[in-house]
Amino acid sequence: DGRTLLEVLDETVIPPKPLSEKPLRCVVQDVYNLKGKTVIVCRVETGTLKIGERVVIMPTKEKRRVKRIEASSIEMRHAVPGDPIGIVLDNPADLKRGYVLASSEENLKPTEEFTAELIIFGDLTLKPHSQVRIRIGTATINCTVERILEKINPVSLIVMSENTESLSNGEVGKVMFRPNDPVYVERYSDFPQLGRFVIIGKRGTAAAGIILDKK
């Protein structure tokens, strides 16, 4: 009796927007000086990048205009999500690996702190004020652990304790980080490509998580 499963899903589940319809996020992978011009090698994660478009460089907040887009030395009029491209801006800018290009119409701010849920699976112990090295997208930054907000049962996902003193191997928790280096990140719920990260330990990757909120 009643509606079919497919009918219920059609009425209740809202499909996510296509990546091309989301705001522009283009992640810088490298910067090269070739034949007197600066070529920014990047990947379009969301949105569409067009020649003549004004972009803001995060986290420096510099604004530039896209002069040229190319892939394999072939000039393109625009780039869409998934495209690995090289771009030339109208004026040189101080760009680094891990920087993000977005539409200049957005009022974006560098990330001052972010709250994340993570799991530790390596030789790593997090404590308030400890220093960690985090890789987000193509950026690698140093961060300070501000607070360990929650320790979470890894099976039931029930909060076991709040404002705990440490997290170690095999434990799940919610942690507040403060970047020591300039960076721009996103909430995982908004832009998964810029909202997931790993923590680098002494023997390689030691933890992984997603960003829940940021300031």
mmCIF file of C-alpha atoms in Angstrom:
data_model
loop_
_atom_site.group_PDB
_atom_site.id
_atom_site.type_symbol
_atom_site.label_atom_id
_atom_site.label_comp_id
_atom_site.label_asym_id
_atom_site.label_seq_id
_atom_site.Cartn_x
_atom_site.Cartn_y
_atom_site.Cartn_z
ATOM 1 C CA ASP A 1 0.000 0.000 0.000
ATOM 2 C CA GLY A 2 1.059 3.612 -0.414
ATOM 3 C CA ARG A 3 3.723 5.166 -2.595
ATOM 4 C CA THR A 4 6.697 3.305 -4.015
ATOM 5 C CA LEU A 5 10.197 3.855 -2.687
ATOM 6 C CA LEU A 6 11.194 5.733 -5.836
ATOM 7 C CA GLU A 7 8.206 8.076 -5.491
ATOM 8 C CA VAL A 8 9.137 8.865 -1.880
ATOM 9 C CA LEU A 9 12.764 9.525 -2.858
ATOM 10 C CA ASP A 10 11.709 11.812 -5.718
ATOM 11 C CA GLU A 11 9.586 13.875 -3.323
ATOM 12 C CA THR A 12 12.011 14.085 -0.405
ATOM 13 C CA VAL A 13 15.594 13.948 -1.673
ATOM 14 C CA ILE A 14 17.040 17.110 -3.185
ATOM 15 C CA PRO A 15 19.949 16.259 -5.514
ATOM 16 C CA PRO A 16 23.125 18.315 -5.089
ATOM 17 C CA LYS A 17 23.876 21.096 -7.526
ATOM 18 C CA PRO A 18 26.191 20.222 -10.418
ATOM 19 C CA LEU A 19 29.757 21.275 -9.575
ATOM 20 C CA SER A 20 29.694 23.765 -12.444
ATOM 21 C CA GLU A 21 26.806 25.655 -10.825
ATOM 22 C CA LYS A 22 28.597 26.162 -7.513
ATOM 23 C CA PRO A 23 30.812 29.222 -6.830
ATOM 24 C CA LEU A 24 34.266 29.134 -8.402
ATOM 25 C CA ARG A 25 37.027 27.362 -6.503
ATOM 26 C CA CYS A 26 40.254 26.806 -8.408
ATOM 27 C CA VAL A 27 43.147 25.287 -6.439
ATOM 28 C CA VAL A 28 46.733 26.294 -7.260
ATOM 29 C CA GLN A 29 49.118 23.370 -7.764
ATOM 30 C CA ASP A 30 52.267 25.142 -9.027
ATOM 31 C CA VAL A 31 53.516 28.435 -10.419
ATOM 32 C CA TYR A 32 56.005 28.621 -13.312
ATOM 33 C CA ASN A 33 57.803 31.430 -15.117
ATOM 34 C CA LEU A 34 57.817 30.515 -18.819
ATOM 35 C CA LYS A 35 59.108 32.786 -21.587
ATOM 36 C CA GLY A 36 58.636 35.894 -19.485
ATOM 37 C CA LYS A 37 55.137 35.080 -18.293
ATOM 38 C CA THR A 38 53.875 33.600 -15.034
ATOM 39 C CA VAL A 39 51.737 30.507 -15.585
ATOM 40 C CA ILE A 40 49.598 29.291 -12.706
ATOM 41 C CA VAL A 41 48.943 25.557 -12.879
ATOM 42 C CA CYS A 42 45.689 24.751 -11.138
ATOM 43 C CA ARG A 43 42.600 22.572 -11.136
ATOM 44 C CA VAL A 44 39.034 23.834 -11.294
ATOM 45 C CA GLU A 45 37.154 22.117 -8.468
ATOM 46 C CA THR A 46 33.825 23.936 -8.742
ATOM 47 C CA GLY A 47 32.287 26.679 -10.853
ATOM 48 C CA THR A 48 33.466 27.854 -14.259
ATOM 49 C CA LEU A 49 36.547 29.944 -15.022
ATOM 50 C CA LYS A 50 36.407 32.235 -18.063
ATOM 51 C CA ILE A 51 38.840 34.502 -19.873
ATOM 52 C CA GLY A 52 38.353 38.102 -18.742
ATOM 53 C CA GLU A 53 36.890 37.081 -15.390
ATOM 54 C CA ARG A 54 38.084 38.880 -12.268
ATOM 55 C CA VAL A 55 39.202 36.532 -9.504
ATOM 56 C CA VAL A 56 40.297 36.955 -5.909
ATOM 57 C CA ILE A 57 43.358 35.074 -4.689
ATOM 58 C CA MET A 58 42.879 33.526 -1.267
ATOM 59 C CA PRO A 59 44.197 33.950 1.376
ATOM 60 C CA THR A 60 46.006 37.137 0.200
ATOM 61 C CA LYS A 61 42.748 38.714 -1.125
ATOM 62 C CA GLU A 62 44.530 40.135 -4.192
ATOM 63 C CA LYS A 63 42.259 40.656 -7.194
ATOM 64 C CA ARG A 64 43.322 39.980 -10.763
ATOM 65 C CA ARG A 65 41.799 39.414 -14.203
ATOM 66 C CA VAL A 66 42.241 36.134 -16.109
ATOM 67 C CA LYS A 67 44.144 36.939 -19.297
ATOM 68 C CA ARG A 68 44.665 33.437 -20.708
ATOM 69 C CA ILE A 69 43.544 29.855 -20.038
ATOM 70 C CA GLU A 70 45.362 26.941 -21.639
ATOM 71 C CA ALA A 71 45.585 23.155 -21.450
ATOM 72 C CA SER A 72 48.473 21.293 -23.120
ATOM 73 C CA SER A 73 49.474 24.622 -24.776
ATOM 74 C CA ILE A 74 46.009 24.918 -26.372
ATOM 75 C CA GLU A 75 44.137 28.118 -25.498
ATOM 76 C CA MET A 76 40.675 27.669 -23.999
ATOM 77 C CA ARG A 77 37.824 30.154 -23.579
ATOM 78 C CA HIS A 78 36.682 28.639 -20.305
ATOM 79 C CA ALA A 79 37.403 25.763 -17.900
ATOM 80 C CA VAL A 80 34.985 23.552 -15.962
ATOM 81 C CA PRO A 81 35.275 21.312 -12.864
ATOM 82 C CA GLY A 82 37.927 18.648 -13.266
ATOM 83 C CA ASP A 83 39.981 20.597 -15.816
ATOM 84 C CA PRO A 84 43.722 20.803 -15.076
ATOM 85 C CA ILE A 85 44.767 24.110 -16.629
ATOM 86 C CA GLY A 86 47.365 26.820 -16.791
ATOM 87 C CA ILE A 87 46.253 30.417 -16.455
ATOM 88 C CA VAL A 88 47.916 33.784 -16.942
ATOM 89 C CA LEU A 89 46.722 36.819 -14.984
ATOM 90 C CA ASP A 90 46.795 40.429 -16.167
ATOM 91 C CA ASN A 91 49.327 41.384 -13.464
ATOM 92 C CA PRO A 92 51.859 39.222 -11.608
ATOM 93 C CA ALA A 93 50.745 38.099 -8.164
ATOM 94 C CA ASP A 94 52.390 36.307 -5.254
ATOM 95 C CA LEU A 95 50.819 32.868 -5.545
ATOM 96 C CA LYS A 96 51.815 29.651 -3.821
ATOM 97 C CA ARG A 97 50.817 26.022 -3.999
ATOM 98 C CA GLY A 98 47.592 25.608 -2.030
ATOM 99 C CA TYR A 99 46.187 29.069 -2.742
ATOM 100 C CA VAL A 100 42.617 29.253 -4.040
ATOM 101 C CA LEU A 101 41.107 31.364 -6.811
ATOM 102 C CA ALA A 102 37.474 32.421 -6.411
ATOM 103 C CA SER A 103 35.124 34.947 -7.972
ATOM 104 C CA SER A 104 36.030 38.516 -7.007
ATOM 105 C CA GLU A 105 32.339 39.145 -6.306
ATOM 106 C CA GLU A 106 32.489 36.958 -3.194
ATOM 107 C CA ASN A 107 33.440 38.577 0.094
ATOM 108 C CA LEU A 108 35.813 35.878 1.303
ATOM 109 C CA LYS A 109 38.142 36.033 4.297
ATOM 110 C CA PRO A 110 41.270 34.052 5.186
ATOM 111 C CA THR A 111 40.612 31.220 7.628
ATOM 112 C CA GLU A 112 41.516 32.179 11.202
ATOM 113 C CA GLU A 113 40.381 28.935 12.845
ATOM 114 C CA PHE A 114 38.381 25.835 11.967
ATOM 115 C CA THR A 115 36.604 23.022 13.796
ATOM 116 C CA ALA A 116 36.988 19.502 12.473
ATOM 117 C CA GLU A 117 35.966 15.947 13.199
ATOM 118 C CA LEU A 118 38.832 13.514 12.783
ATOM 119 C CA ILE A 119 40.077 10.004 13.432
ATOM 120 C CA ILE A 120 43.647 9.192 14.466
ATOM 121 C CA PHE A 121 45.084 5.996 13.000
ATOM 122 C CA GLY A 122 48.817 6.487 13.452
ATOM 123 C CA ASP A 123 51.525 7.368 15.927
ATOM 124 C CA LEU A 124 50.056 10.712 16.954
ATOM 125 C CA THR A 125 48.696 12.283 20.131
ATOM 126 C CA LEU A 126 46.822 15.578 20.019
ATOM 127 C CA LYS A 127 46.770 17.855 23.050
ATOM 128 C CA PRO A 128 45.746 21.506 23.493
ATOM 129 C CA HIS A 129 48.514 23.824 22.201
ATOM 130 C CA SER A 130 50.326 21.028 20.351
ATOM 131 C CA GLN A 131 51.602 21.750 16.841
ATOM 132 C CA VAL A 132 50.597 19.668 13.817
ATOM 133 C CA ARG A 133 51.228 19.702 10.090
ATOM 134 C CA ILE A 134 48.059 19.480 8.022
ATOM 135 C CA ARG A 135 47.552 18.917 4.297
ATOM 136 C CA ILE A 136 44.370 20.427 2.827
ATOM 137 C CA GLY A 137 43.915 20.272 -0.930
ATOM 138 C CA THR A 138 47.371 21.132 -2.279
ATOM 139 C CA ALA A 139 48.285 23.269 0.756
ATOM 140 C CA THR A 140 50.465 22.035 3.612
ATOM 141 C CA ILE A 141 50.243 24.242 6.705
ATOM 142 C CA ASN A 142 51.238 24.286 10.354
ATOM 143 C CA CYS A 143 48.385 24.485 12.858
ATOM 144 C CA THR A 144 47.961 24.802 16.608
ATOM 145 C CA VAL A 145 45.442 22.640 18.456
ATOM 146 C CA GLU A 146 43.319 25.223 20.271
ATOM 147 C CA ARG A 147 40.913 22.844 22.021
ATOM 148 C CA ILE A 148 39.793 19.246 21.910
ATOM 149 C CA LEU A 149 36.064 19.829 22.067
ATOM 150 C CA GLU A 150 34.847 16.233 22.153
ATOM 151 C CA LYS A 151 36.018 12.653 22.311
ATOM 152 C CA ILE A 152 33.632 10.445 20.317
ATOM 153 C CA ASN A 153 33.009 6.712 20.486
ATOM 154 C CA PRO A 154 34.273 5.446 17.087
ATOM 155 C CA VAL A 155 31.560 2.765 16.863
ATOM 156 C CA SER A 156 28.400 4.396 18.197
ATOM 157 C CA LEU A 157 29.528 8.008 17.414
ATOM 158 C CA ILE A 158 28.206 9.042 20.853
ATOM 159 C CA VAL A 159 30.125 11.834 22.595
ATOM 160 C CA MET A 160 32.114 10.249 25.422
ATOM 161 C CA SER A 161 33.576 13.411 26.967
ATOM 162 C CA GLU A 162 33.920 17.143 26.331
ATOM 163 C CA ASN A 163 36.991 19.402 26.543
ATOM 164 C CA THR A 164 39.214 16.366 26.886
ATOM 165 C CA GLU A 165 42.971 16.620 27.366
ATOM 166 C CA SER A 166 44.141 14.360 24.540
ATOM 167 C CA LEU A 167 43.310 12.194 21.524
ATOM 168 C CA SER A 168 45.515 9.308 20.442
ATOM 169 C CA ASN A 169 45.681 6.344 18.062
ATOM 170 C CA GLY A 170 42.285 4.791 17.320
ATOM 171 C CA GLU A 171 40.273 7.670 18.800
ATOM 172 C CA VAL A 172 37.756 9.997 17.161
ATOM 173 C CA GLY A 173 37.143 13.565 18.230
ATOM 174 C CA LYS A 174 36.123 17.099 17.419
ATOM 175 C CA VAL A 175 39.046 19.528 17.478
ATOM 176 C CA MET A 176 39.481 23.273 17.013
ATOM 177 C CA PHE A 177 42.588 24.277 15.039
ATOM 178 C CA ARG A 178 44.237 27.652 14.454
ATOM 179 C CA PRO A 179 46.405 27.882 11.305
ATOM 180 C CA ASN A 180 49.877 29.324 11.869
ATOM 181 C CA ASP A 181 50.258 29.986 8.139
ATOM 182 C CA PRO A 182 47.889 31.963 5.883
ATOM 183 C CA VAL A 183 45.328 29.600 4.366
ATOM 184 C CA TYR A 184 41.813 29.413 2.982
ATOM 185 C CA VAL A 185 39.640 26.348 3.597
ATOM 186 C CA GLU A 186 35.958 25.464 3.291
ATOM 187 C CA ARG A 187 33.351 23.522 5.238
ATOM 188 C CA TYR A 188 33.110 19.954 3.987
ATOM 189 C CA SER A 189 29.331 20.326 3.643
ATOM 190 C CA ASP A 190 29.834 23.262 1.225
ATOM 191 C CA PHE A 191 32.945 22.253 -0.728
ATOM 192 C CA PRO A 192 34.136 18.704 0.020
ATOM 193 C CA GLN A 193 37.200 19.248 -2.184
ATOM 194 C CA LEU A 194 38.492 21.939 0.219
ATOM 195 C CA GLY A 195 36.968 20.557 3.407
ATOM 196 C CA ARG A 196 38.876 17.326 3.987
ATOM 197 C CA PHE A 197 42.411 17.000 5.313
ATOM 198 C CA VAL A 198 45.086 14.712 6.702
ATOM 199 C CA ILE A 199 47.564 15.253 9.519
ATOM 200 C CA ILE A 200 51.169 14.331 8.808
ATOM 201 C CA GLY A 201 52.931 12.451 11.611
ATOM 202 C CA LYS A 202 56.522 11.297 11.973
ATOM 203 C CA ARG A 203 55.850 8.202 9.861
ATOM 204 C CA GLY A 204 53.475 9.653 7.298
ATOM 205 C CA THR A 205 49.731 10.216 7.396
ATOM 206 C CA ALA A 206 48.527 9.794 11.001
ATOM 207 C CA ALA A 207 44.971 11.200 10.995
ATOM 208 C CA ALA A 208 42.222 12.304 8.629
ATOM 209 C CA GLY A 209 39.170 14.481 9.070
ATOM 210 C CA ILE A 210 36.612 16.871 7.653
ATOM 211 C CA ILE A 211 36.017 20.546 8.438
ATOM 212 C CA LEU A 212 32.698 21.181 10.149
ATOM 213 C CA ASP A 213 32.918 24.938 10.640
ATOM 214 C CA LYS A 214 35.354 27.823 10.187
ATOM 215 C CA LYS A 215 35.933 31.471 11.048
#
